CSV table of C-alpha atoms and ligand atoms in Angstrom, one decimal:
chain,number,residue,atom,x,y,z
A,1,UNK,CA,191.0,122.3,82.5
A,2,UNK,CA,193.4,120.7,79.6
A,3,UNK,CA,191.9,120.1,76.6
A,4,UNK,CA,190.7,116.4,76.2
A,5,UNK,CA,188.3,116.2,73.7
A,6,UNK,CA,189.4,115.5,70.1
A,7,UNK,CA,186.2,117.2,69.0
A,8,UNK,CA,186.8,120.4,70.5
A,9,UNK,CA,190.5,120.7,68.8
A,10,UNK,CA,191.3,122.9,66.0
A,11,UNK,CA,192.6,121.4,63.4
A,12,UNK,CA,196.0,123.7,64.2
A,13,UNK,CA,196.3,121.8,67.6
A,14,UNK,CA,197.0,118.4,66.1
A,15,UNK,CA,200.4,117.9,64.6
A,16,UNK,CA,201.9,119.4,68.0
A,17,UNK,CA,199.7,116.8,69.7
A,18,UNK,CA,201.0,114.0,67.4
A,19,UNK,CA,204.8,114.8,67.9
A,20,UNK,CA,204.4,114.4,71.7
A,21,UNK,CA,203.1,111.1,71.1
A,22,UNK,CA,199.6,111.5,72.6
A,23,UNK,CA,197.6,108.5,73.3
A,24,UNK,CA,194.4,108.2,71.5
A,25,UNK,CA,191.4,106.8,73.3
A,26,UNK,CA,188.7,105.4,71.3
A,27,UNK,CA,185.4,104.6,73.4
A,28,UNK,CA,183.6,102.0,72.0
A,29,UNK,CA,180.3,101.7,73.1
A,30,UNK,CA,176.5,100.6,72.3
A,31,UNK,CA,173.1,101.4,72.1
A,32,UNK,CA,170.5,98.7,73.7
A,33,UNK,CA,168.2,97.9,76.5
A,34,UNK,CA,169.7,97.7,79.7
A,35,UNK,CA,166.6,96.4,81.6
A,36,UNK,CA,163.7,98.3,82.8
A,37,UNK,CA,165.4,101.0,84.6
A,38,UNK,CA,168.8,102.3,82.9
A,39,UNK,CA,168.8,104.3,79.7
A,40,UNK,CA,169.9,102.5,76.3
A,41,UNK,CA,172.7,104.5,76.4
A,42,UNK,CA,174.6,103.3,79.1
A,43,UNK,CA,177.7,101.5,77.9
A,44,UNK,CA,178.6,104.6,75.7
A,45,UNK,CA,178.2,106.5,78.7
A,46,UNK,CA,180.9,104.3,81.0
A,47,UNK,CA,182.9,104.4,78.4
A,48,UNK,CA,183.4,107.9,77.4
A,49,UNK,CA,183.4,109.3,80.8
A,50,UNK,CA,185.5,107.0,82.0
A,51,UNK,CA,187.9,107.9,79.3
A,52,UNK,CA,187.5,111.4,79.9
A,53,UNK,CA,188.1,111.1,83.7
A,54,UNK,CA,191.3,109.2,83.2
A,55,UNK,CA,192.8,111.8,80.2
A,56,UNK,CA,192.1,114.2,82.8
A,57,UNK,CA,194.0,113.3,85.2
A,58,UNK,CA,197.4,112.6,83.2
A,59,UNK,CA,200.1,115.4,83.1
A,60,UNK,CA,203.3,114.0,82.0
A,61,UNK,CA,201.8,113.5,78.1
A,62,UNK,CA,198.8,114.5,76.3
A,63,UNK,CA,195.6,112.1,76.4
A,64,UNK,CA,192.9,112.6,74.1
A,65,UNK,CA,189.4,111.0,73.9
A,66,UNK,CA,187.6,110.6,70.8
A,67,UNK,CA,183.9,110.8,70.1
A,68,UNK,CA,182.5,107.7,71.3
A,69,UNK,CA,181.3,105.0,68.8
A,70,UNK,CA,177.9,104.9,70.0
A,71,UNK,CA,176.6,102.0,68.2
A,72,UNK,CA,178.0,98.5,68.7
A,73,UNK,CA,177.0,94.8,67.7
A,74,UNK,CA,174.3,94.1,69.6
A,75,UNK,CA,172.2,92.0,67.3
A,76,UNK,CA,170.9,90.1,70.5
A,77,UNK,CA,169.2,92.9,71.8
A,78,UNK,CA,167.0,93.6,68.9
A,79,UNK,CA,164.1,92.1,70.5
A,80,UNK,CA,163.9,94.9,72.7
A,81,UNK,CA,163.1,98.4,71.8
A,82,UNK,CA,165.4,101.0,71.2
A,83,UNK,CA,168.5,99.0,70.4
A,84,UNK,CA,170.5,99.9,67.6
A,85,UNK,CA,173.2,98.0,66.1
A,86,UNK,CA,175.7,97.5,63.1
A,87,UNK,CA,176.3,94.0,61.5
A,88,UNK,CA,179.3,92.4,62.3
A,89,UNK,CA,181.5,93.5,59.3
A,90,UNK,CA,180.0,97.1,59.2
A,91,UNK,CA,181.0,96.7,62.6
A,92,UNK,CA,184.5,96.0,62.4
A,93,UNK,CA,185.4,98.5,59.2
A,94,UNK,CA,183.7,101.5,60.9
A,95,UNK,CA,186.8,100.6,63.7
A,96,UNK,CA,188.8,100.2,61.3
A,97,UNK,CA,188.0,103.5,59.3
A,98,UNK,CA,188.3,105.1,62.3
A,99,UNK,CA,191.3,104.0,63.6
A,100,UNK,CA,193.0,104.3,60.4
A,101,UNK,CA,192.0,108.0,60.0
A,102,UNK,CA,193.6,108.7,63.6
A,103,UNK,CA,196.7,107.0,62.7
A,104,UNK,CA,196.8,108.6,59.2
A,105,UNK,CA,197.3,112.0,61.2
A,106,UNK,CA,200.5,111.1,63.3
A,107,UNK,CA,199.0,109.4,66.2
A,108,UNK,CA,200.7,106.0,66.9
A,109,UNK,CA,199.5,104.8,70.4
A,110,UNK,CA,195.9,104.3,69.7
A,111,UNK,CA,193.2,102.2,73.0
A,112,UNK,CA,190.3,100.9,72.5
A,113,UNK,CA,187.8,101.3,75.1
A,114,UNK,CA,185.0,99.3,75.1
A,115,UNK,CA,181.5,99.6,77.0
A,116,UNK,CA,180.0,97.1,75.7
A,117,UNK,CA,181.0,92.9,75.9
A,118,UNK,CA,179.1,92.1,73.3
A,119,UNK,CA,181.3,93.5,70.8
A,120,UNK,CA,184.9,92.3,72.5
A,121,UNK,CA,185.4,90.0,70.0
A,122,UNK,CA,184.8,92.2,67.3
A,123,UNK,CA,186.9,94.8,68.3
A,124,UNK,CA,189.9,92.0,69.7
A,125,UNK,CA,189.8,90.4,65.6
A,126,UNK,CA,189.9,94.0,64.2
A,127,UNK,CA,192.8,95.2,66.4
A,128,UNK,CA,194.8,91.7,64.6
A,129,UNK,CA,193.3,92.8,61.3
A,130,UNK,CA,194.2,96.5,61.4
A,131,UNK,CA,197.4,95.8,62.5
A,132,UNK,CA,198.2,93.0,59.9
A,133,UNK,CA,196.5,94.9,57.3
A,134,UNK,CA,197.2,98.8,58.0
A,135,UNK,CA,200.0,98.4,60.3
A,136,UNK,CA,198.1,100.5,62.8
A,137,UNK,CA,199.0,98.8,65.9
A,138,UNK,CA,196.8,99.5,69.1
A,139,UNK,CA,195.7,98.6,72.2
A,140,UNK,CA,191.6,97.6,73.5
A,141,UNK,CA,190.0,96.5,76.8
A,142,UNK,CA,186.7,96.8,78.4
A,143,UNK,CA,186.5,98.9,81.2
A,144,UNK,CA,185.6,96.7,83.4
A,145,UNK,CA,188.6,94.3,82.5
A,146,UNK,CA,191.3,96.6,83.1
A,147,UNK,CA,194.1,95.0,84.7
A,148,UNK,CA,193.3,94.4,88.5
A,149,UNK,CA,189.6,95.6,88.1
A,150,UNK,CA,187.8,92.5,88.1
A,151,UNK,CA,190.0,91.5,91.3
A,152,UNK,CA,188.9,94.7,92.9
A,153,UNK,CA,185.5,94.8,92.0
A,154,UNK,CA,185.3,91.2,93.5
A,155,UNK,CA,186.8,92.4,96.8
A,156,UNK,CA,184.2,94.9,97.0
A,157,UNK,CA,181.2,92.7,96.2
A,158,UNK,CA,180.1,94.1,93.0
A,159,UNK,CA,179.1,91.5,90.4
A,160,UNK,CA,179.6,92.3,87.1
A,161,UNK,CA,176.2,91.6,84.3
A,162,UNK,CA,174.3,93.5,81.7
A,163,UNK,CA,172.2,96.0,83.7
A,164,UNK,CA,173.1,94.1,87.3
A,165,UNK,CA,174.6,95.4,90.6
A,166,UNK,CA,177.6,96.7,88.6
A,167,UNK,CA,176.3,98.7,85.6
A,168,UNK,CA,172.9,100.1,87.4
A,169,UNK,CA,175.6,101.6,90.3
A,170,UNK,CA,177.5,103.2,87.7
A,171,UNK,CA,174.0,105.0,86.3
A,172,UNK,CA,173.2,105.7,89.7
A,173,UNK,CA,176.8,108.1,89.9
A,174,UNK,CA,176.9,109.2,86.4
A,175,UNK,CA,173.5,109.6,84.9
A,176,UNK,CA,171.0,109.8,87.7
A,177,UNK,CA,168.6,111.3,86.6
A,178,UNK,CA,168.1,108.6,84.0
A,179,UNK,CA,167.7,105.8,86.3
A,180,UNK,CA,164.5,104.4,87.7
A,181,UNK,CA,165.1,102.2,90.4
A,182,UNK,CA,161.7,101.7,91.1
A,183,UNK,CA,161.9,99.1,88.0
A,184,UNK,CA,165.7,98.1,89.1
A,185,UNK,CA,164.7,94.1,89.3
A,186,UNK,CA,165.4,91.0,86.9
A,187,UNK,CA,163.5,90.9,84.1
A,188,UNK,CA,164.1,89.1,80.7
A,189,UNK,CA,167.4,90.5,79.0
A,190,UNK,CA,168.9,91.7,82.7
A,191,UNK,CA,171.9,89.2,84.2
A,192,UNK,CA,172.4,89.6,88.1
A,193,UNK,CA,170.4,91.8,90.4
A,194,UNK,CA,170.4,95.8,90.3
A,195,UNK,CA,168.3,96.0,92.9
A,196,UNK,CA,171.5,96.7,95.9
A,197,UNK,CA,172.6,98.9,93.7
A,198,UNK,CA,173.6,102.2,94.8
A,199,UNK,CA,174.8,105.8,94.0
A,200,UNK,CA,178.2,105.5,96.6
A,201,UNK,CA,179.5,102.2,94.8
A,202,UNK,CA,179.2,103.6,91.3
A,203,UNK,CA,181.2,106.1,92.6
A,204,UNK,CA,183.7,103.7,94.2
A,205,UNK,CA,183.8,101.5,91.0
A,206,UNK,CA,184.6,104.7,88.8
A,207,UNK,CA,187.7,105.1,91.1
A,208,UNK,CA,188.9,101.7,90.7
A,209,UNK,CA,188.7,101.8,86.8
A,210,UNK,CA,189.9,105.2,86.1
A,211,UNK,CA,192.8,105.0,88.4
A,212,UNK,CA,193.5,101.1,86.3
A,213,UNK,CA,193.1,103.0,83.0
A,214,UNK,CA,195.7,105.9,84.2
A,215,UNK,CA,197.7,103.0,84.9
A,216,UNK,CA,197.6,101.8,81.6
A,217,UNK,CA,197.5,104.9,79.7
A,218,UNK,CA,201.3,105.3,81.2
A,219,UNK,CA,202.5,101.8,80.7
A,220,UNK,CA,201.6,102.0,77.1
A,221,UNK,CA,203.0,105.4,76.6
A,222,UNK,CA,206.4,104.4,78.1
A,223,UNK,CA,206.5,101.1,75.8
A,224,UNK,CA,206.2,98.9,78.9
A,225,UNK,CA,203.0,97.9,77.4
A,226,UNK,CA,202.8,95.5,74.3
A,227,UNK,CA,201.0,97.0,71.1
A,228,UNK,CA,199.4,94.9,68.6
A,229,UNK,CA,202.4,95.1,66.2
A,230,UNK,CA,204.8,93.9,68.9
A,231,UNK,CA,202.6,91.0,69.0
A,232,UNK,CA,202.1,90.1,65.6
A,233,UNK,CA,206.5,89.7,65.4
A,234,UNK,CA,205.6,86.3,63.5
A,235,UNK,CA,203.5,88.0,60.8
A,236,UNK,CA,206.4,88.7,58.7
A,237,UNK,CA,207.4,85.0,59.0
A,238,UNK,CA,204.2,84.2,58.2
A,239,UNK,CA,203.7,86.1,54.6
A,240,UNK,CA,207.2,84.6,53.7
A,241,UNK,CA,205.8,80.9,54.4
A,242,UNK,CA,202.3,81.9,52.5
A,243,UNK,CA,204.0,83.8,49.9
A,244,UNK,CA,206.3,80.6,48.7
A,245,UNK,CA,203.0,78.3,48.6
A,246,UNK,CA,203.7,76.6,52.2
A,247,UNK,CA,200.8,76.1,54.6
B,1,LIG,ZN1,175.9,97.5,79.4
């Protein structure tokens, strides 16, 4: 198997990497209760493998897969134990940091993807700010948002929720020895119902969202896909206004 993992390169491995334009996949994840029966760790766990499963599978140009962020914003959750989050703007510059670092080394297609919807609108107000401010343009979704997933996952019946029918499956086929279904029922802190959850739809749902990411991944390497800088064309109009005193 290709190398994927950013971790595992030698620091020889990267310009070559950078000069065939590799995309650069940044999971985003978190660290909180997901009910009584999935481990805290789950949305960096969808995330990562999910990433990893879909940099697999490309051939035409390199993929790689960062360490996941494995911390979020998940100040809501602190009323549970275990959870551990950032606040909003540590949040946010740790992103940035990171992305910034990535891009300083050649790397100019750079995705976000998140695990986690709790921290979607931090990382969609960072994307505008790192590519205002740093001129590091990028890309970000959740995983379960990828274009045509939410569509597919409705055909199928799977509701999406924190630690419902949709998340709890995905345990179930990734981390099952982590999962207790025994305790797989609404409680305080858990949206929808785990309880049909099962081992064969995880693995279904996995399918649907890696082959929409490898979809993605290719749209964004062949420019089909509009960055963050493409986006912000009025930014430049913008400063001019701003910088001769008009609001
Ligand atoms: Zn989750």
């Amino acid at each position: 198997m290709k190398k994927i993992l950013w971790g595992e390169l030698r620091r020889t491995e990267f310009e070559e990497l950078a000069k065939a334009n590799a995309v650069v996949i940044i999971p985003v994840g978190s660290t909180e209760q997901h009910g009584n029966h999935l481990p805290i760790n789950t949305d960096a766990n969808c995330c990562f493998v999910i990433a990893q499963r879909a940099a697999q599978a490309i051939d035409e140009f390199p993929v790689l897969v960062l360490p996941t962020i494995w911390t979020g914003y998940s100040p809501h959750h602190m009323a549970y134990p275990g959870a551990i989050t950032l606040k909003y703007h540590t949040f946010v510059e740790l992103l940035t940091q990171v992305a910034a670092s990535v891009h300083a080394h050649g790397f100019e297609k750079i995705l976000f993807l998140n695990g986690h919807g709790g921290n979607s609108p931090a990382v969609a107000s960072m994307r505008t700010k790192v590519a205002a401010e740093e001129g590091v343009s990028s890309v970000g979704y959740n995983y379960m948002n990828l274009p045509s997933v939410p569509e597919q996952l409705m055909k199928m019946g799977v509701k999406d929720g924190h630690a419902g029918d949709m998340e709890t499956s995905l345990q179930l086929f990734l981390q099952p020895e982590l999962v207790d279904m025994e305790a797989a029922a609404w409680v305080q802190g858990v949206h929808g119902d785990p309880s049909n959850a099962t081992r064969e739809k995880g693995e279904s749902i996995v399918n649907v969202v890696v082959s929409a990411l490898i979809k993605l991944l290719r749209d964004y390497h062949s420019g089909k896909l509009e960055d963050d800088l493409s986006r912000l064309s009025w930014l430049p109009e913008l400063l001019s206004y701003a910088s001769r005193g008009l609001r």
